[in-house]
Short mmCIF file of C-alpha atoms in Angstrom, two decimals:
data_model
loop_
_atom_site.label_atom_id
_atom_site.label_comp_id
_atom_site.label_asym_id
_atom_site.label_seq_id
_atom_site.Cartn_x
_atom_site.Cartn_y
_atom_site.Cartn_z
CA MET A 1 114.30 105.68 121.51
CA THR A 2 111.33 107.07 120.03
CA PRO A 3 109.11 107.00 122.56
CA PRO A 4 112.05 107.41 125.62
CA SER A 5 111.36 104.12 127.13
CA GLU A 6 109.57 105.65 130.35
CA TYR A 7 106.27 106.19 128.35
CA GLY A 8 106.22 102.34 127.15
CA ILE A 9 103.80 101.91 128.50
CA GLY A 10 100.59 103.85 129.50
CA SER A 11 97.75 103.31 132.45
CA LEU A 12 94.33 104.49 130.82
CA GLY A 13 92.09 103.08 133.27
CA PRO A 14 92.09 101.36 136.67
CA ASP A 15 91.53 98.54 134.74
CA SER A 16 93.24 98.34 131.36
CA TRP A 17 97.33 99.24 129.87
CA SER A 18 98.56 100.81 126.84
CA MET A 19 101.27 98.55 125.89
CA GLY A 20 103.97 99.58 123.41
CA SER A 21 102.23 100.23 119.82
CA LEU A 22 101.12 96.64 119.23
CA ILE A 23 99.33 95.81 122.69
CA LEU A 24 96.79 96.86 125.21
CA CYS A 25 96.20 94.78 128.33
CA GLU A 26 92.93 94.71 130.07
CA LYS A 27 90.75 92.53 133.44
CA VAL A 28 88.29 91.13 131.71
CA ASP A 29 85.39 89.03 132.82
CA ARG A 30 86.82 85.43 132.68
CA SER A 31 83.46 84.06 130.45
CA THR A 32 83.88 87.07 127.90
CA VAL A 33 87.17 86.40 127.12
CA VAL A 34 87.91 85.73 123.37
CA GLU A 35 90.66 86.43 120.51
CA VAL A 36 92.96 87.36 123.57
CA LEU A 37 96.93 86.75 122.90
CA THR A 38 96.71 85.18 127.11
CA THR A 39 95.03 86.05 129.89
CA TRP A 40 96.67 85.25 133.45
CA GLU A 41 94.43 85.68 136.96
CA ASP A 42 95.76 87.45 139.89
CA SER A 43 94.03 88.50 143.42
CA ASP A 44 92.05 91.25 141.62
CA GLY A 45 90.48 89.12 138.95
CA THR A 46 91.12 87.86 135.50
CA TRP A 47 93.29 89.71 133.08
CA CYS A 48 94.45 89.67 129.17
CA LEU A 49 96.67 90.83 125.89
CA ARG A 50 94.75 91.67 122.69
CA TYR A 51 96.16 93.41 119.41
CA ARG A 52 94.66 97.01 119.48
CA ASP A 53 92.71 97.74 116.41
CA THR A 54 95.63 100.35 115.19
CA PRO A 55 99.16 100.19 115.64
CA LEU A 56 100.38 103.42 117.04
CA THR A 57 103.22 104.72 115.50
CA ALA A 58 106.83 105.91 116.50
CA THR A 59 105.52 109.50 116.17
CA THR A 60 102.16 108.48 117.95
CA PRO A 61 101.54 110.28 121.46
CA PRO A 62 101.96 107.64 123.89
CA PRO A 63 98.20 107.24 124.65
CA GLY A 64 97.23 106.80 129.42
CA ASP A 65 99.74 107.97 132.26
CA SER A 66 102.80 106.39 132.15
CA ASP A 67 103.98 107.73 135.73
CA VAL A 68 101.26 105.41 136.60
CA ASN A 69 102.72 102.28 138.78
CA ARG A 70 105.83 102.49 137.14
CA THR A 71 107.98 101.17 139.43
CA TYR A 72 111.59 101.15 137.47
CA PHE A 73 113.54 103.31 135.12
CA CYS A 74 116.98 103.31 134.29
CA GLY A 75 117.62 106.70 131.69
CA ASN A 76 116.37 105.73 127.96
CA ALA A 77 116.78 102.73 127.55
CA ALA A 78 114.62 100.01 130.23
CA ALA A 79 111.84 100.65 132.54
CA MET A 80 109.52 98.76 134.65
CA TRP A 81 105.66 98.80 135.64
CA LEU A 82 102.94 96.55 138.15
CA ILE A 83 100.62 95.68 135.68
CA SER A 84 98.31 93.79 138.29
CA PRO A 85 98.41 93.22 141.98
CA ASN A 86 101.65 90.22 141.06
CA VAL A 87 102.30 90.78 137.19
CA LEU A 88 105.15 93.13 136.42
CA CYS A 89 105.48 93.80 132.55
CA LYS A 90 109.77 94.61 131.90
CA VAL A 91 110.47 96.75 128.76
CA LYS A 92 113.75 97.11 127.13
CA GLY A 93 115.26 98.93 123.98
CA TRP A 94 115.75 96.57 121.25
CA ILE A 95 118.02 96.00 118.49
CA PRO A 96 118.02 93.39 115.40
CA GLY A 97 120.05 90.40 116.82
CA VAL A 98 119.15 91.17 120.53
CA THR A 99 118.13 88.11 122.01
CA PRO A 100 115.16 89.19 124.63
CA GLU A 101 115.60 88.53 128.11
CA ALA A 102 112.58 85.98 127.73
CA GLU A 103 113.95 83.81 125.34
CA THR A 104 117.30 83.01 127.53
CA ILE A 105 114.60 82.90 130.57
CA LYS A 106 113.22 79.83 128.66
CA TRP A 107 116.73 78.37 128.16
CA VAL A 108 117.92 78.44 131.82
CA ALA A 109 114.31 77.54 132.43
CA GLU A 110 114.87 73.78 130.22
CA SER A 111 117.74 73.54 130.53
CA CYS A 112 119.10 73.86 134.25
CA PRO A 113 115.15 73.23 135.70
CA ASN A 114 117.04 73.68 138.51
CA ILE A 115 117.94 77.54 138.96
CA PRO A 116 114.78 79.80 140.14
CA VAL A 117 114.38 82.38 137.30
CA PRO A 118 111.00 84.23 137.08
CA ASN A 119 107.90 82.83 135.30
CA VAL A 120 107.27 84.86 132.16
CA ILE A 121 103.46 85.01 131.05
CA TYR A 122 103.60 86.62 127.86
CA SER A 123 106.45 88.38 126.30
CA TRP A 124 106.53 90.55 122.74
CA ILE A 125 108.64 92.43 120.13
CA ASP A 126 107.90 95.80 119.18
CA PRO A 127 109.46 96.74 115.96
CA ALA A 128 108.17 100.23 115.29
CA TRP A 129 109.22 101.36 119.10
CA GLN A 130 112.36 99.43 119.09
CA ARG A 131 112.06 97.22 122.37
CA SER A 132 111.16 93.96 123.66
CA PHE A 133 108.72 93.34 126.36
CA CYS A 134 108.61 90.11 129.56
CA LEU A 135 105.38 90.71 131.77
CA MET A 136 106.91 88.24 134.17
CA LYS A 137 105.09 87.58 138.17
CA VAL A 138 106.19 89.32 141.13
CA VAL A 139 109.54 87.48 142.12
CA PRO A 140 108.96 85.97 145.93
CA GLY A 141 111.11 87.89 149.15
CA VAL A 142 113.53 90.80 149.28
CA THR A 143 116.85 91.40 147.27
CA LEU A 144 120.39 90.20 148.59
CA ASN A 145 120.99 93.89 149.03
CA ASP A 146 117.76 94.40 151.43
CA ALA A 147 118.12 91.12 153.18
CA TRP A 148 122.15 91.81 153.87
CA ASN A 149 121.94 93.21 157.32
CA GLU A 150 119.41 89.91 158.39
CA LEU A 151 122.12 87.44 157.75
CA SER A 152 124.49 86.40 159.76
CA LYS A 153 128.11 85.26 158.32
CA GLU A 154 127.17 82.28 157.97
CA GLU A 155 123.97 82.31 156.27
CA ARG A 156 125.87 84.47 153.81
CA THR A 157 128.43 82.08 153.46
CA ALA A 158 125.29 79.55 152.91
CA ILE A 159 123.29 82.12 150.81
CA ALA A 160 127.26 82.50 148.61
CA ASP A 161 127.23 78.60 148.13
CA GLU A 162 123.91 78.23 146.85
CA VAL A 163 124.62 80.90 144.90
CA VAL A 164 128.04 78.50 142.90
CA THR A 165 125.42 75.83 142.53
CA TYR A 166 123.96 77.62 139.93
CA ILE A 167 126.45 79.14 138.74
CA MET A 168 127.93 74.93 138.57
CA ASP A 169 124.69 73.69 136.69
CA ALA A 170 124.71 76.73 134.21
CA ALA A 171 128.21 76.04 133.36
CA GLN A 172 127.45 72.43 132.13
CA HIS A 173 126.62 73.77 129.21
CA THR A 174 129.25 75.07 126.87
CA SER A 175 129.45 76.62 123.04
CA PRO A 176 132.82 76.76 121.04
CA LYS A 177 132.06 80.64 120.87
CA ILE A 178 130.88 83.83 123.27
CA CYS A 179 126.82 84.53 122.34
CA THR A 180 123.92 84.28 123.68
CA ALA A 181 121.32 81.59 124.82
CA THR A 182 120.16 81.12 121.50
CA GLY A 183 123.50 81.37 119.17
CA THR A 184 122.84 84.67 118.51
CA GLY A 185 125.90 88.24 119.84
CA ILE A 186 126.02 88.93 123.14
CA THR A 187 125.53 92.03 124.54
CA PHE A 188 127.84 94.55 126.67
CA HIS A 189 130.30 92.62 129.29
CA GLY A 190 132.84 96.02 127.99
CA TRP A 191 135.38 94.89 130.01
CA ILE A 192 137.06 91.20 127.87
CA LEU A 193 134.41 92.12 124.27
CA GLY A 194 135.92 95.75 124.32
CA SER A 195 132.85 98.82 122.67
CA PRO A 196 131.21 98.82 119.26
CA GLU A 197 132.30 101.26 116.87
CA PRO A 198 129.72 104.90 118.29
CA GLU A 199 126.82 105.47 116.77
CA MET A 200 127.01 108.87 115.14
CA GLU A 201 126.91 112.17 118.05
CA GLY A 202 123.38 111.96 119.91
CA ALA A 203 121.89 109.39 118.43
CA HIS A 204 120.66 105.87 119.69
CA ASP A 205 122.26 105.91 122.93
CA TRP A 206 119.86 103.92 123.84
CA GLN A 207 121.15 100.50 122.19
CA PRO A 208 122.56 97.61 124.07
CA ASP A 209 126.43 97.24 122.49
CA LEU A 210 125.71 93.80 120.92
CA HIS A 211 129.11 91.87 119.74
CA PRO A 212 129.10 89.07 116.96
CA ALA A 213 129.55 85.51 118.07
CA ILE A 214 132.99 85.15 119.24
CA THR A 215 135.21 82.46 118.80
CA PRO A 216 138.07 81.81 121.40
CA GLU A 217 141.21 83.41 118.07
CA GLU A 218 138.63 86.30 117.91
CA LEU A 219 138.42 86.54 121.94
CA ASP A 220 142.51 86.62 122.01
CA ARG A 221 142.72 89.64 119.56
CA ARG A 222 140.56 91.40 120.81
CA LEU A 223 141.61 91.27 124.20
CA HIS A 224 145.64 92.16 122.95
CA LEU A 225 144.60 95.12 120.87
CA ILE A 226 142.03 96.17 124.68
CA THR A 227 144.27 95.26 127.11
CA GLY A 228 147.68 95.02 125.43
CA GLN A 229 148.15 91.94 127.18
CA LYS A 230 147.91 88.30 126.33
CA SER A 231 144.74 86.49 127.22
CA PRO A 232 145.49 85.02 130.64
CA GLU A 233 144.01 81.37 129.77
CA GLU A 234 143.86 79.00 126.62
CA VAL A 235 140.40 78.34 125.71
CA ASP A 236 139.39 76.45 123.54
CA HIS A 237 135.67 76.52 124.49
CA PHE A 238 132.95 78.67 127.03
CA VAL A 239 130.21 78.25 129.51
CA PHE A 240 127.13 79.75 130.44
CA PHE A 241 127.25 82.14 132.71
CA HIS A 242 123.99 84.53 134.09
CA GLY A 243 126.24 87.15 133.34
CA ASP A 244 125.67 89.85 136.60
CA LEU A 245 125.12 88.08 139.94
CA ALA A 246 124.69 91.42 141.64
CA PRO A 247 122.90 92.25 144.64
CA ALA A 248 119.88 93.56 143.19
CA ASN A 249 119.76 90.56 140.90
CA ILE A 250 119.60 87.14 143.42
CA PHE A 251 115.78 87.60 145.46
CA LEU A 252 115.70 85.59 148.96
CA ASP A 253 112.89 84.17 150.95
CA ARG A 254 112.27 81.96 153.77
CA ASP A 255 111.45 78.63 153.91
CA LYS A 256 108.91 76.70 156.20
CA ASN A 257 111.47 76.36 158.55
CA ASP A 258 112.48 79.86 158.77
CA LYS A 259 116.24 79.11 156.74
CA TRP A 260 117.01 81.86 153.77
CA HIS A 261 117.35 80.32 150.79
CA VAL A 262 117.37 82.15 147.03
CA SER A 263 114.32 81.90 145.78
CA SER A 264 114.90 83.65 142.27
CA ILE A 265 117.50 85.34 140.34
CA ILE A 266 116.38 88.09 137.54
CA ASP A 267 117.57 90.36 134.71
CA TRP A 268 119.56 87.88 132.17
CA GLU A 269 119.35 89.98 129.27
CA THR A 270 123.56 90.03 129.79
CA ALA A 271 123.52 85.71 130.54
CA GLY A 272 125.80 83.84 127.69
CA PHE A 273 128.08 81.59 127.43
CA LEU A 274 131.33 83.23 128.27
CA PRO A 275 134.87 82.61 129.24
CA LYS A 276 134.99 79.93 133.06
CA TRP A 277 137.81 82.34 134.11
CA TYR A 278 136.04 85.34 133.77
CA ILE A 279 133.85 84.23 136.51
CA ARG A 280 135.40 84.77 139.28
CA THR A 281 137.15 87.79 137.71
CA ILE A 282 134.12 90.19 136.87
CA ALA A 283 132.74 89.01 140.54
CA GLY A 284 135.69 90.23 142.01
CA VAL A 285 136.82 93.56 140.36
CA SER A 286 133.06 94.62 139.07
CA PRO A 287 131.76 97.35 141.16
CA ALA A 288 128.33 95.91 139.78
CA TYR A 289 129.02 92.75 142.55
CA LEU A 290 128.92 96.38 145.95
CA LEU A 291 126.17 96.19 148.37
CA ASP A 292 124.05 99.19 147.80
CA LEU A 293 123.39 100.01 151.16
CA TYR A 294 127.36 100.58 151.67
CA ARG A 295 128.74 102.39 148.45
CA ASN A 296 130.23 104.91 150.16
CA GLU A 297 131.55 102.26 152.81
CA TRP A 298 133.80 99.86 150.74
CA LYS A 299 134.83 97.82 153.49
CA GLU A 300 131.48 96.42 153.94
CA ALA A 301 130.02 97.11 150.32
CA LEU A 302 132.55 94.69 149.64
CA THR A 303 131.38 91.65 151.54
CA TRP A 304 128.78 90.12 148.87
CA ALA A 305 131.82 89.84 146.34
CA ILE A 306 134.14 88.77 148.77
CA GLU A 307 131.95 85.85 150.36
CA LEU A 308 131.16 84.92 146.29
CA THR A 309 134.64 85.26 144.87
CA SER A 310 135.35 82.87 147.96
CA SER A 311 133.17 80.42 147.06
CA LEU A 312 134.02 80.23 143.78
CA GLY A 313 137.30 79.87 144.64
CA LYS A 314 136.82 76.30 146.74
CA HIS A 315 134.60 75.20 143.34
CA GLY A 316 137.51 75.66 141.35
CA PHE A 317 136.88 79.03 138.85
CA PRO A 318 140.30 81.28 138.71
CA GLU A 319 140.33 84.86 139.09
CA TYR A 320 142.58 87.56 137.20
CA TRP A 321 141.46 90.17 139.37
CA GLN A 322 144.66 92.00 138.69
CA TRP A 323 145.10 91.28 135.43
CA LEU A 324 141.92 93.10 134.45
CA ARG A 325 142.51 95.85 136.58
CA ASP A 326 145.78 96.40 134.88
CA SER A 327 143.86 96.50 131.58
CA VAL A 328 141.19 98.72 132.86
CA HIS A 329 143.74 100.88 134.82
CA ASN A 330 146.16 100.99 131.42
CA PRO A 331 144.52 100.72 128.17
CA PRO A 332 146.41 101.22 125.27
CA GLU A 333 146.31 104.50 122.95
CA PRO A 334 144.48 104.83 120.91
CA ARG A 335 140.98 103.54 121.75
CA VAL A 336 140.16 100.75 119.63
CA PHE A 337 136.64 100.12 118.64
CA PHE A 338 135.04 97.31 116.78
CA PRO A 339 132.49 96.55 113.80
CA ARG A 340 128.97 96.12 115.57
CA PRO A 341 127.16 93.13 113.90
CA SER A 342 124.57 93.91 110.72
CA GLY A 343 121.33 93.23 111.85
#
């Protein structure tokens, strides 16, 4: 990715930002706001986005200081900045065919209004810099990972049950193919979809693993090729699922009665229509569901996954943990790769 993801946004001063090749962000006098893409009010005043006069090229050194207020940085694929006191901008690598996270959040907010999702202010694609930008309000509360030690056993179970109600809300929506909310190919989920063909050595290591929309028949074919086994269940449709309900992606807050509840579920970029049997199965085997606080204490690290899978089981979600473990630890040789969808 050129320039690297950690340089996607740069501070130009206390009240202005350079955002990718296209956008400038500024704090302004509300009475003089003209020709802007969007505005928002924060505790320190009015902010706006507008196009820069001349777009930057991918080879132009990014202006500004990218270290200012950068709250998150993940290799060459993603980064996040605090733009104003209560607004973040998330930057992700993007290629044609990938559904931006903001579009998925919009779909969930409209189709599953009971599910708490981030409040998106504005989003855009920057094709020249091959990334997406999503401006959203800071989520209230703390992550489940950070709150876990404060929760009693009963509260942990209650939170798992609440998350499962949101899983069930989403799963009411079905599709004949594995795809995103907007019908495009899904990213990641290599556990069951396999890996796209590698790019040239050293090139495009930031690209998401993009798959085409996949039918039940194609899923069966892929599972047989990558695991050497048949699919654990025959399916004729797929259900909508967040894809990664890790403890860091669930925020909790206290209500007016001082009771913990889910205030938001974040990181929807891998969401889409997937096999129902995959939901409980992946929660039981993926390291993403481990609690970060206990990475070196396996019994404690597994407690969120145990609570979630137990609640899913009470609501009729099947699991095939051993099947998936066997598939991962004993894959057929040679390794199979699948064609990437054309852009």
